[in-house]
PDB file of C-alpha atoms in Angstrom:
ATOM      1  CA  MET A  24       0.000   0.000   0.000  1.00 42.00           C
ATOM      2  CA  ALA A  25       1.128   3.561  -0.648  1.00 43.00           C
ATOM      3  CA  GLU A  26       3.277   4.893   2.161  1.00 53.00           C
ATOM      4  CA  SER A  27       1.831   8.424   2.124  1.00 80.00           C
ATOM      5  CA  TRP A  28      -1.895   7.708   2.282  1.00 88.00           C
ATOM      6  CA  HIS A  29      -2.035   8.342   6.049  1.00 86.00           C
ATOM      7  CA  SER A  30       0.450  11.230   6.147  1.00 90.00           C
ATOM      8  CA  ILE A  31      -2.209  13.893   6.720  1.00 92.00           C
ATOM      9  CA  VAL A  32      -3.215  12.222   9.995  1.00 93.00           C
ATOM     10  CA  ASP A  33       0.255  11.125  11.142  1.00 92.00           C
ATOM     11  CA  ASP A  34       0.233  13.563  14.057  1.00 93.00           C
ATOM     12  CA  GLU A  35      -3.132  12.261  15.241  1.00 94.00           C
ATOM     13  CA  ILE A  36      -1.957   8.648  14.903  1.00 91.00           C
ATOM     14  CA  GLY A  37       0.993   9.579  17.099  1.00 90.00           C
ATOM     15  CA  HIS A  38      -1.425  10.974  19.662  1.00 93.00           C
ATOM     16  CA  VAL A  39      -3.322   7.657  19.593  1.00 92.00           C
ATOM     17  CA  ASP A  40      -0.146   5.916  20.730  1.00 88.00           C
ATOM     18  CA  ASP A  41       0.363   8.574  23.412  1.00 90.00           C
ATOM     19  CA  VAL A  42      -3.195   8.136  24.694  1.00 91.00           C
ATOM     20  CA  MET A  43      -2.891   4.356  24.789  1.00 86.00           C
ATOM     21  CA  LYS A  44       0.420   4.518  26.619  1.00 85.00           C
ATOM     22  CA  THR A  45      -1.106   6.950  29.127  1.00 88.00           C
ATOM     23  CA  GLU A  46      -4.575   5.470  29.593  1.00 85.00           C
ATOM     24  CA  VAL A  47      -3.725   1.779  29.298  1.00 84.00           C
ATOM     25  CA  ARG A  48      -1.419   1.699  32.301  1.00 81.00           C
ATOM     26  CA  SER A  49      -1.032  -0.431  35.411  1.00 81.00           C
ATOM     27  CA  ALA A  50       1.284  -0.572  38.409  1.00 77.00           C
ATOM     28  CA  TYR A  51       3.155  -3.514  36.832  1.00 84.00           C
ATOM     29  CA  PRO A  52       5.972  -2.655  34.393  1.00 85.00           C
ATOM     30  CA  GLU A  53       5.798  -6.038  32.649  1.00 83.00           C
ATOM     31  CA  LEU A  54       2.088  -5.639  31.937  1.00 84.00           C
ATOM     32  CA  ASN A  55       2.675  -2.133  30.613  1.00 83.00           C
ATOM     33  CA  ARG A  56       5.478  -3.427  28.423  1.00 82.00           C
ATOM     34  CA  MET A  57       3.289  -6.194  27.002  1.00 81.00           C
ATOM     35  CA  CYS A  58       0.543  -3.691  26.196  1.00 80.00           C
ATOM     36  CA  GLU A  59       2.979  -1.301  24.543  1.00 80.00           C
ATOM     37  CA  GLU A  60       4.550  -4.080  22.482  1.00 79.00           C
ATOM     38  CA  THR A  61       1.188  -4.802  20.869  1.00 77.00           C
ATOM     39  CA  LEU A  62       1.510  -1.392  19.214  1.00 75.00           C
ATOM     40  CA  SER A  63       3.895  -3.040  16.734  1.00 73.00           C
ATOM     41  CA  SER A  64       1.183  -5.353  15.419  1.00 74.00           C
ATOM     42  CA  ARG A  65       0.573  -5.342  11.697  1.00 71.00           C
ATOM     43  CA  TYR A  66      -2.620  -3.310  11.514  1.00 75.00           C
ATOM     44  CA  HIS A  67      -2.086  -1.100  14.562  1.00 81.00           C
ATOM     45  CA  SER A  68      -1.454   2.021  12.480  1.00 83.00           C
ATOM     46  CA  VAL A  69      -3.964   1.094   9.752  1.00 92.00           C
ATOM     47  CA  ARG A  70      -7.050   0.869  11.965  1.00 94.00           C
ATOM     48  CA  PRO A  71      -6.559   4.214  13.799  1.00 94.00           C
ATOM     49  CA  ALA A  72      -5.681   5.946  10.523  1.00 95.00           C
ATOM     50  CA  LEU A  73      -8.847   4.746   8.791  1.00 96.00           C
ATOM     51  CA  CYS A  74     -10.891   5.686  11.847  1.00 97.00           C
ATOM     52  CA  ILE A  75      -9.494   9.215  11.948  1.00 97.00           C
ATOM     53  CA  LEU A  76      -9.793   9.631   8.177  1.00 97.00           C
ATOM     54  CA  SER A  77     -13.416   8.490   8.278  1.00 97.00           C
ATOM     55  CA  TYR A  78     -14.155  11.013  11.025  1.00 97.00           C
ATOM     56  CA  HIS A  79     -12.649  13.946   9.137  1.00 97.00           C
ATOM     57  CA  ALA A  80     -13.925  12.844   5.719  1.00 97.00           C
ATOM     58  CA  ASN A  81     -17.427  12.934   7.162  1.00 97.00           C
ATOM     59  CA  GLY A  82     -16.996  16.477   8.418  1.00 97.00           C
ATOM     60  CA  GLY A  83     -15.636  15.908  11.932  1.00 97.00           C
ATOM     61  CA  LYS A  84     -13.533  18.803  13.215  1.00 96.00           C
ATOM     62  CA  ASP A  85     -12.539  17.906  16.795  1.00 97.00           C
ATOM     63  CA  THR A  86      -9.101  16.280  16.779  1.00 96.00           C
ATOM     64  CA  GLU A  87      -9.450  15.128  20.391  1.00 96.00           C
ATOM     65  CA  VAL A  88     -12.661  13.244  19.568  1.00 97.00           C
ATOM     66  CA  ALA A  89     -10.970  11.583  16.586  1.00 97.00           C
ATOM     67  CA  VAL A  90      -7.956  10.517  18.639  1.00 97.00           C
ATOM     68  CA  ASN A  91      -9.951   9.227  21.613  1.00 96.00           C
ATOM     69  CA  THR A  92     -12.333   7.309  19.344  1.00 97.00           C
ATOM     70  CA  ALA A  93      -9.449   5.616  17.572  1.00 96.00           C
ATOM     71  CA  SER A  94      -7.633   4.956  20.861  1.00 95.00           C
ATOM     72  CA  CYS A  95     -10.441   3.150  22.668  1.00 95.00           C
ATOM     73  CA  LEU A  96     -11.327   1.099  19.575  1.00 95.00           C
ATOM     74  CA  GLU A  97      -7.708   0.112  19.097  1.00 93.00           C
ATOM     75  CA  SER A  98      -7.221  -0.845  22.740  1.00 93.00           C
ATOM     76  CA  VAL A  99     -10.256  -3.142  22.665  1.00 93.00           C
ATOM     77  CA  PHE A 100      -9.295  -4.691  19.324  1.00 93.00           C
ATOM     78  CA  GLU A 101      -5.692  -5.285  20.390  1.00 89.00           C
ATOM     79  CA  GLY A 102      -6.888  -6.829  23.631  1.00 89.00           C
ATOM     80  CA  LEU A 103      -9.096  -9.240  21.717  1.00 87.00           C
ATOM     81  CA  HIS A 104      -6.234 -10.083  19.345  1.00 83.00           C
ATOM     82  CA  LEU A 105      -4.037 -10.990  22.295  1.00 80.00           C
ATOM     83  CA  HIS A 106      -6.678 -13.534  23.306  1.00 73.00           C
ATOM     84  CA  ASP A 107      -6.398 -14.995  19.796  1.00 71.00           C
ATOM     85  CA  ARG A 108      -2.890 -16.080  20.726  1.00 68.00           C
ATOM     86  CA  VAL A 109      -4.261 -18.731  23.089  1.00 64.00           C
ATOM     87  CA  ASP A 110      -5.553 -21.830  21.293  1.00 63.00           C
ATOM     88  CA  GLY A 111      -8.313 -24.212  22.381  1.00 64.00           C
ATOM     89  CA  ASN A 112      -5.808 -26.217  24.423  1.00 63.00           C
ATOM     90  CA  GLY A 113      -4.576 -23.200  26.359  1.00 64.00           C
ATOM     91  CA  ASN A 114      -1.269 -22.923  24.486  1.00 68.00           C
ATOM     92  CA  VAL A 115       0.245 -19.673  23.232  1.00 64.00           C
ATOM     93  CA  VAL A 116       0.495 -19.810  19.440  1.00 64.00           C
ATOM     94  CA  GLY A 117       1.419 -17.545  16.578  1.00 58.00           C
ATOM     95  CA  MET A 118       3.434 -15.033  18.585  1.00 55.00           C
ATOM     96  CA  LYS A 119       5.670 -12.980  16.333  1.00 52.00           C
ATOM     97  CA  LYS A 120       9.277 -12.848  17.526  1.00 46.00           C
ATOM     98  CA  LYS A 121       9.460  -9.160  16.610  1.00 45.00           C
ATOM     99  CA  MET A 122       6.534  -8.372  18.913  1.00 47.00           C
ATOM    100  CA  PHE A 123       7.818  -9.954  22.116  1.00 51.00           C
ATOM    101  CA  SER A 124      11.473 -10.521  22.959  1.00 55.00           C
ATOM    102  CA  LYS A 125      10.418 -13.450  25.144  1.00 63.00           C
ATOM    103  CA  PRO A 126       7.114 -15.305  24.579  1.00 69.00           C
ATOM    104  CA  PRO A 127       4.873 -14.641  27.600  1.00 72.00           C
ATOM    105  CA  SER A 128       2.911 -17.314  29.419  1.00 80.00           C
ATOM    106  CA  THR A 129      -0.716 -18.153  28.647  1.00 80.00           C
ATOM    107  CA  THR A 130      -1.882 -16.519  31.872  1.00 81.00           C
ATOM    108  CA  LYS A 131      -0.043 -13.287  31.124  1.00 84.00           C
ATOM    109  CA  ILE A 132      -1.431 -13.185  27.577  1.00 83.00           C
ATOM    110  CA  ILE A 133      -4.990 -13.527  28.888  1.00 85.00           C
ATOM    111  CA  VAL A 134      -4.457 -10.940  31.623  1.00 86.00           C
ATOM    112  CA  ALA A 135      -2.868  -8.441  29.220  1.00 86.00           C
ATOM    113  CA  GLY A 136      -5.684  -8.942  26.716  1.00 87.00           C
ATOM    114  CA  ASP A 137      -8.339  -8.463  29.403  1.00 90.00           C
ATOM    115  CA  PHE A 138      -6.557  -5.381  30.701  1.00 91.00           C
ATOM    116  CA  MET A 139      -6.374  -3.678  27.290  1.00 90.00           C
ATOM    117  CA  TYR A 140      -9.998  -4.588  26.608  1.00 92.00           C
ATOM    118  CA  VAL A 141     -11.264  -3.122  29.884  1.00 93.00           C
ATOM    119  CA  MET A 142      -9.104  -0.004  29.605  1.00 92.00           C
ATOM    120  CA  GLY A 143     -10.506   0.592  26.125  1.00 93.00           C
ATOM    121  CA  PHE A 144     -14.036   0.524  27.511  1.00 96.00           C
ATOM    122  CA  ARG A 145     -13.033   2.784  30.408  1.00 95.00           C
ATOM    123  CA  LEU A 146     -11.568   5.309  27.992  1.00 94.00           C
ATOM    124  CA  ALA A 147     -14.722   5.192  25.880  1.00 96.00           C
ATOM    125  CA  TYR A 148     -17.041   5.726  28.871  1.00 96.00           C
ATOM    126  CA  GLY A 149     -14.918   8.627  30.087  1.00 95.00           C
ATOM    127  CA  LYS A 150     -14.087  10.431  26.841  1.00 95.00           C
ATOM    128  CA  VAL A 151     -16.289   9.276  23.938  1.00 96.00           C
ATOM    129  CA  PRO A 152     -19.402   7.493  25.299  1.00 96.00           C
ATOM    130  CA  LYS A 153     -21.017   7.226  21.844  1.00 95.00           C
ATOM    131  CA  VAL A 154     -18.382   4.582  21.061  1.00 96.00           C
ATOM    132  CA  VAL A 155     -19.497   2.162  23.802  1.00 97.00           C
ATOM    133  CA  PRO A 156     -22.398   0.527  21.894  1.00 96.00           C
ATOM    134  CA  TYR A 157     -20.071  -0.046  18.953  1.00 96.00           C
ATOM    135  CA  LEU A 158     -17.509  -1.723  21.180  1.00 96.00           C
ATOM    136  CA  MET A 159     -20.207  -3.983  22.561  1.00 96.00           C
ATOM    137  CA  GLN A 160     -21.413  -4.868  19.070  1.00 95.00           C
ATOM    138  CA  ALA A 161     -17.901  -5.729  17.871  1.00 94.00           C
ATOM    139  CA  SER A 162     -17.173  -7.772  20.989  1.00 93.00           C
ATOM    140  CA  ALA A 163     -20.347  -9.821  20.576  1.00 94.00           C
ATOM    141  CA  SER A 164     -19.648 -10.502  16.902  1.00 94.00           C
ATOM    142  CA  ILE A 165     -16.021 -11.490  17.473  1.00 91.00           C
ATOM    143  CA  SER A 166     -16.899 -13.733  20.430  1.00 88.00           C
ATOM    144  CA  ASP A 167     -19.549 -15.507  18.383  1.00 91.00           C
ATOM    145  CA  ALA A 168     -17.083 -15.986  15.525  1.00 90.00           C
ATOM    146  CA  ILE A 169     -14.432 -17.462  17.824  1.00 87.00           C
ATOM    147  CA  PHE A 170     -16.830 -20.190  18.938  1.00 88.00           C
ATOM    148  CA  LYS A 171     -17.830 -20.747  15.309  1.00 90.00           C
ATOM    149  CA  ILE A 172     -14.181 -21.152  14.344  1.00 90.00           C
ATOM    150  CA  THR A 173     -13.649 -23.698  17.129  1.00 88.00           C
ATOM    151  CA  ASP A 174     -16.580 -25.740  15.845  1.00 91.00           C
ATOM    152  CA  LEU A 175     -15.198 -25.686  12.297  1.00 94.00           C
ATOM    153  CA  GLU A 176     -11.545 -26.467  13.036  1.00 93.00           C
ATOM    154  CA  HIS A 177     -10.154 -29.300  10.851  1.00 95.00           C
ATOM    155  CA  ASN A 178     -13.603 -29.689   9.292  1.00 96.00           C
ATOM    156  CA  THR A 179     -13.236 -30.758   5.662  1.00 96.00           C
ATOM    157  CA  GLY A 180     -16.967 -30.270   5.168  1.00 95.00           C
ATOM    158  CA  ILE A 181     -16.825 -26.500   5.618  1.00 95.00           C
ATOM    159  CA  THR A 182     -18.735 -24.415   3.092  1.00 96.00           C
ATOM    160  CA  GLU A 183     -17.804 -21.243   1.282  1.00 97.00           C
ATOM    161  CA  GLU A 184     -20.586 -19.433   3.149  1.00 96.00           C
ATOM    162  CA  GLU A 185     -19.187 -20.510   6.526  1.00 96.00           C
ATOM    163  CA  CYS A 186     -15.710 -19.280   5.633  1.00 96.00           C
ATOM    164  CA  LEU A 187     -17.080 -15.931   4.468  1.00 96.00           C
ATOM    165  CA  GLU A 188     -19.178 -15.611   7.637  1.00 95.00           C
ATOM    166  CA  VAL A 189     -16.104 -16.156   9.789  1.00 94.00           C
ATOM    167  CA  LEU A 190     -14.185 -13.538   7.793  1.00 94.00           C
ATOM    168  CA  LYS A 191     -16.975 -11.025   8.229  1.00 95.00           C
ATOM    169  CA  LYS A 192     -17.848 -11.614  11.890  1.00 94.00           C
ATOM    170  CA  LYS A 193     -14.293 -12.109  13.176  1.00 92.00           C
ATOM    171  CA  SER A 194     -12.225  -9.611  11.180  1.00 91.00           C
ATOM    172  CA  ALA A 195     -14.208  -7.339   8.864  1.00 95.00           C
ATOM    173  CA  ILE A 196     -16.371  -6.277  11.819  1.00 96.00           C
ATOM    174  CA  GLU A 197     -13.481  -4.194  13.161  1.00 96.00           C
ATOM    175  CA  TYR A 198     -13.378  -2.044  10.033  1.00 97.00           C
ATOM    176  CA  GLN A 199     -17.167  -1.884   9.811  1.00 97.00           C
ATOM    177  CA  ILE A 200     -17.297  -0.609  13.361  1.00 97.00           C
ATOM    178  CA  LEU A 201     -14.442   1.869  13.240  1.00 96.00           C
ATOM    179  CA  MET A 202     -15.550   3.568  10.006  1.00 97.00           C
ATOM    180  CA  GLU A 203     -19.220   3.757  11.035  1.00 97.00           C
ATOM    181  CA  CYS A 204     -18.376   4.795  14.593  1.00 97.00           C
ATOM    182  CA  ALA A 205     -16.088   7.589  13.368  1.00 97.00           C
ATOM    183  CA  ALA A 206     -18.847   8.852  11.070  1.00 97.00           C
ATOM    184  CA  LYS A 207     -21.289   8.721  13.983  1.00 97.00           C
ATOM    185  CA  GLN A 208     -18.973  10.974  15.964  1.00 97.00           C
ATOM    186  CA  ALA A 209     -19.145  13.430  13.058  1.00 96.00           C
ATOM    187  CA  ASP A 210     -22.975  13.491  13.334  1.00 96.00           C
ATOM    188  CA  VAL A 211     -23.751  12.411   9.768  1.00 95.00           C
ATOM    189  CA  PRO A 212     -27.186  11.204   8.591  1.00 95.00           C
ATOM    190  CA  GLU A 213     -28.171   7.547   9.019  1.00 94.00           C
ATOM    191  CA  GLU A 214     -27.710   6.836   5.324  1.00 94.00           C
ATOM    192  CA  ARG A 215     -24.063   7.870   5.517  1.00 95.00           C
ATOM    193  CA  LEU A 216     -23.539   5.643   8.550  1.00 96.00           C
ATOM    194  CA  CYS A 217     -24.720   2.663   6.506  1.00 96.00           C
ATOM    195  CA  ASP A 218     -22.365   3.637   3.692  1.00 97.00           C
ATOM    196  CA  MET A 219     -19.381   3.838   6.029  1.00 97.00           C
ATOM    197  CA  ARG A 220     -20.284   0.520   7.609  1.00 97.00           C
ATOM    198  CA  ASP A 221     -20.463  -1.178   4.202  1.00 97.00           C
ATOM    199  CA  CYS A 222     -17.233   0.481   3.087  1.00 97.00           C
ATOM    200  CA  GLY A 223     -15.483  -0.753   6.226  1.00 97.00           C
ATOM    201  CA  MET A 224     -16.853  -4.256   5.752  1.00 97.00           C
ATOM    202  CA  HIS A 225     -15.405  -4.514   2.239  1.00 97.00           C
ATOM    203  CA  ILE A 226     -12.046  -3.116   3.377  1.00 97.00           C
ATOM    204  CA  GLY A 227     -11.958  -5.535   6.314  1.00 96.00           C
ATOM    205  CA  MET A 228     -12.795  -8.544   4.153  1.00 97.00           C
ATOM    206  CA  ALA A 229     -10.050  -7.625   1.691  1.00 97.00           C
ATOM    207  CA  LEU A 230      -7.415  -7.016   4.370  1.00 95.00           C
ATOM    208  CA  GLN A 231      -8.123 -10.280   6.194  1.00 94.00           C
ATOM    209  CA  LEU A 232      -8.032 -12.269   2.959  1.00 95.00           C
ATOM    210  CA  GLU A 233      -4.689 -10.628   2.136  1.00 94.00           C
ATOM    211  CA  SER A 234      -3.408 -11.523   5.599  1.00 90.00           C
ATOM    212  CA  GLU A 235      -4.404 -15.161   5.170  1.00 91.00           C
ATOM    213  CA  LEU A 236      -2.828 -15.318   1.709  1.00 93.00           C
ATOM    214  CA  GLU A 237       0.399 -13.883   3.085  1.00 91.00           C
ATOM    215  CA  GLU A 238       0.515 -16.564   5.784  1.00 87.00           C
ATOM    216  CA  LEU A 239      -0.194 -19.304   3.262  1.00 91.00           C
ATOM    217  CA  PHE A 240       1.872 -18.169   0.292  1.00 88.00           C
ATOM    218  CA  GLY A 241       4.204 -15.566   1.748  1.00 83.00           C
ATOM    219  CA  SER A 242       6.742 -16.243   4.514  1.00 66.00           C
ATOM    220  CA  LYS A 243       5.402 -19.699   5.486  1.00 55.00           C
ATOM    221  CA  GLU A 244       7.374 -19.387   8.726  1.00 63.00           C
ATOM    222  CA  GLU A 245       4.662 -20.532  11.101  1.00 75.00           C
ATOM    223  CA  LEU A 246       1.440 -21.532   9.311  1.00 86.00           C
ATOM    224  CA  SER A 247      -0.205 -21.503  12.737  1.00 84.00           C
ATOM    225  CA  SER A 248      -3.685 -20.990  11.254  1.00 88.00           C
ATOM    226  CA  VAL A 249      -3.281 -24.041   9.037  1.00 92.00           C
ATOM    227  CA  ILE A 250      -2.005 -26.168  11.922  1.00 91.00           C
ATOM    228  CA  ALA A 251      -4.954 -25.034  14.042  1.00 89.00           C
ATOM    229  CA  GLY A 252      -7.315 -26.055  11.246  1.00 93.00           C
ATOM    230  CA  TYR A 253      -8.926 -22.617  10.881  1.00 92.00           C
ATOM    231  CA  PRO A 254     -11.687 -22.410   8.254  1.00 94.00           C
ATOM    232  CA  MET A 255      -9.862 -20.224   5.716  1.00 95.00           C
ATOM    233  CA  LEU A 256     -11.416 -19.505   2.340  1.00 97.00           C
ATOM    234  CA  ALA A 257      -8.286 -20.440   0.381  1.00 97.00           C
ATOM    235  CA  VAL A 258      -8.176 -23.828   2.117  1.00 97.00           C
ATOM    236  CA  TYR A 259     -11.836 -24.394   1.251  1.00 97.00           C
ATOM    237  CA  TYR A 260     -11.220 -23.563  -2.420  1.00 98.00           C
ATOM    238  CA  SER A 261      -8.194 -25.847  -2.564  1.00 97.00           C
ATOM    239  CA  MET A 262     -10.141 -28.764  -1.081  1.00 97.00           C
ATOM    240  CA  GLN A 263     -12.509 -28.551  -4.057  1.00 96.00           C
ATOM    241  CA  ASP A 264      -9.688 -29.115  -6.553  1.00 97.00           C
ATOM    242  CA  PRO A 265     -10.236 -32.355  -8.517  1.00 96.00           C
ATOM    243  CA  SER A 266      -6.542 -33.175  -8.537  1.00 96.00           C
ATOM    244  CA  CYS A 267      -5.185 -32.181  -5.100  1.00 96.00           C
ATOM    245  CA  GLY A 268      -8.374 -31.723  -3.109  1.00 97.00           C
ATOM    246  CA  GLN A 269      -8.550 -35.173  -1.531  1.00 97.00           C
ATOM    247  CA  ASN A 270      -4.930 -35.074  -0.362  1.00 97.00           C
ATOM    248  CA  ILE A 271      -5.495 -31.636   1.137  1.00 97.00           C
ATOM    249  CA  ARG A 272      -8.657 -32.804   2.899  1.00 97.00           C
ATOM    250  CA  ASP A 273      -6.847 -35.820   4.356  1.00 97.00           C
ATOM    251  CA  LEU A 274      -4.091 -33.624   5.787  1.00 96.00           C
ATOM    252  CA  PHE A 275      -6.384 -30.820   6.932  1.00 96.00           C
ATOM    253  CA  SER A 276      -8.544 -33.229   8.936  1.00 96.00           C
ATOM    254  CA  LYS A 277      -5.618 -34.237  11.177  1.00 95.00           C
ATOM    255  CA  LYS A 278      -6.123 -32.933  14.726  1.00 91.00           C
ATOM    256  CA  ASP A 279      -2.417 -33.381  15.459  1.00 91.00           C
ATOM    257  CA  MET A 280      -1.179 -31.646  12.328  1.00 93.00           C
ATOM    258  CA  SER A 281       2.544 -30.932  12.287  1.00 92.00           C
ATOM    259  CA  GLN A 282       4.440 -28.055  10.712  1.00 91.00           C
ATOM    260  CA  ARG A 283       5.543 -30.479   8.024  1.00 93.00           C
ATOM    261  CA  ASP A 284       1.922 -31.436   7.301  1.00 95.00           C
ATOM    262  CA  ALA A 285       0.975 -27.761   7.049  1.00 94.00           C
ATOM    263  CA  GLU A 286       3.828 -27.058   4.649  1.00 93.00           C
ATOM    264  CA  HIS A 287       2.705 -30.002   2.510  1.00 95.00           C
ATOM    265  CA  ILE A 288      -0.842 -28.610   2.424  1.00 96.00           C
ATOM    266  CA  VAL A 289       0.453 -25.241   1.243  1.00 94.00           C
ATOM    267  CA  ARG A 290       2.568 -26.862  -1.485  1.00 95.00           C
ATOM    268  CA  LEU A 291      -0.504 -28.714  -2.729  1.00 97.00           C
ATOM    269  CA  MET A 292      -2.570 -25.537  -2.519  1.00 96.00           C
ATOM    270  CA  GLY A 293      -0.057 -23.852  -4.798  1.00 94.00           C
ATOM    271  CA  LYS A 294      -1.108 -26.272  -7.539  1.00 96.00           C
ATOM    272  CA  THR A 295      -4.755 -25.172  -7.305  1.00 97.00           C
ATOM    273  CA  ASP A 296      -6.585 -21.967  -8.229  1.00 97.00           C
ATOM    274  CA  ALA A 297      -7.250 -21.125  -4.555  1.00 97.00           C
ATOM    275  CA  GLU A 298      -4.861 -18.159  -4.390  1.00 96.00           C
ATOM    276  CA  SER A 299      -6.060 -16.588  -7.642  1.00 97.00           C
ATOM    277  CA  ARG A 300      -9.724 -16.947  -6.602  1.00 97.00           C
ATOM    278  CA  CYS A 301      -9.023 -15.242  -3.276  1.00 97.00           C
ATOM    279  CA  ARG A 302      -7.051 -12.441  -4.898  1.00 96.00           C
ATOM    280  CA  LYS A 303      -9.932 -11.848  -7.291  1.00 97.00           C
ATOM    281  CA  LEU A 304     -12.236 -11.559  -4.273  1.00 97.00           C
ATOM    282  CA  VAL A 305      -9.836  -9.090  -2.618  1.00 97.00           C
ATOM    283  CA  SER A 306      -9.967  -6.919  -5.727  1.00 97.00           C
ATOM    284  CA  GLU A 307     -13.772  -7.093  -5.872  1.00 97.00           C
ATOM    285  CA  HIS A 308     -14.088  -6.001  -2.234  1.00 97.00           C
ATOM    286  CA  MET A 309     -11.748  -3.053  -2.720  1.00 97.00           C
ATOM    287  CA  ILE A 310     -13.618  -1.960  -5.853  1.00 97.00           C
ATOM    288  CA  LYS A 311     -16.882  -2.000  -3.893  1.00 97.00           C
ATOM    289  CA  ALA A 312     -15.241  -0.062  -1.044  1.00 97.00           C
ATOM    290  CA  SER A 313     -14.069   2.550  -3.541  1.00 96.00           C
ATOM    291  CA  GLU A 314     -17.524   2.856  -5.084  1.00 97.00           C
ATOM    292  CA  ILE A 315     -19.095   3.409  -1.663  1.00 97.00           C
ATOM    293  CA  ALA A 316     -16.448   5.921  -0.563  1.00 96.00           C
ATOM    294  CA  SER A 317     -17.271   8.037  -3.612  1.00 95.00           C
ATOM    295  CA  CYS A 318     -20.321   9.293  -1.658  1.00 92.00           C
ATOM    296  CA  LEU A 319     -18.030  11.306   0.609  1.00 96.00           C
ATOM    297  CA  PRO A 320     -17.644  15.035  -0.040  1.00 95.00           C
ATOM    298  CA  ASP A 321     -14.382  15.975  -1.731  1.00 96.00           C
ATOM    299  CA  SER A 322     -11.551  16.561   0.738  1.00 96.00           C
ATOM    300  CA  LYS A 323      -7.966  15.572   1.364  1.00 95.00           C
ATOM    301  CA  TYR A 324      -9.278  12.940   3.767  1.00 96.00           C
ATOM    302  CA  LYS A 325     -11.434  11.338   1.089  1.00 96.00           C
ATOM    303  CA  LYS A 326      -8.415  11.312  -1.240  1.00 95.00           C
ATOM    304  CA  ALA A 327      -6.381   9.555   1.466  1.00 95.00           C
ATOM    305  CA  ILE A 328      -9.041   6.853   1.877  1.00 96.00           C
ATOM    306  CA  PHE A 329      -9.028   6.313  -1.897  1.00 95.00           C
ATOM    307  CA  ALA A 330      -5.217   6.180  -1.890  1.00 94.00           C
ATOM    308  CA  PHE A 331      -5.338   3.456   0.780  1.00 94.00           C
ATOM    309  CA  ILE A 332      -7.934   1.431  -1.138  1.00 93.00           C
ATOM    310  CA  GLU A 333      -6.045   1.737  -4.419  1.00 88.00           C
ATOM    311  CA  GLY A 334      -2.694   0.877  -2.867  1.00 83.00           C
ATOM    312  CA  ALA A 335      -3.811  -2.027  -0.655  1.00 70.00           C
TER     313      ALA A 335
END
């Protein structure tokens, strides 16, 4: 994505980090350090930037409102993502070495996630109370999706609709919420709120699909989602392949899948049209997001949103 798309809100993004470091604090240095280290996560700067851009593109003028809205949303989302690092067996998985110098224990991951989540709500109640219902809506959707994912793990009978539902309710919901919530803070009409929600949904779907494709066909260092048997759309498509599908299904169904098994699955997937079908879907979602964003009044903030969509 283009490096300069968020430059007009860089100062406000910096203030988001300042707010989170100030508001999401405890008496324990290690807990504070764990919370601060989540700020290096992949989409930490993307979500606040899109939130702030949505606020200003919809006519919002109060920088403090924009920053506090982005800060409480980001704290809650990052707290929930920390919980994602604990699998169904209580083991810490998928921790990036660049995020934590030493992998923390399961208990500390859960505590840190809970802490960030609660502090995000506290910040919302104290500074931007209109955000609270949105936080509750996102939390309910993500929680529901997590249980859905658990039910579908290693399930070779998953459907395309189930995979898309998981994408929408677990990941795209964040972008739906932040773009609609930011517009709400700018006091726009109901019709515009629906537009921003739909725009965020398409952006979120595209970004999560890209993230899954990068794990599958990019670095291949961990493949933790494959090993966990998550219901990913690319895996579903590959299991329908007449040539490799049965072999992929046999491997994907293994509850004790090894890294070697996961790497074999990905090699087989590379022989199918799964990646190209997902990339086509990414493009379709971004085109729809662009079409919806065209409803915004002309401004430098609208141009930045378009630059993000075009460069993603």
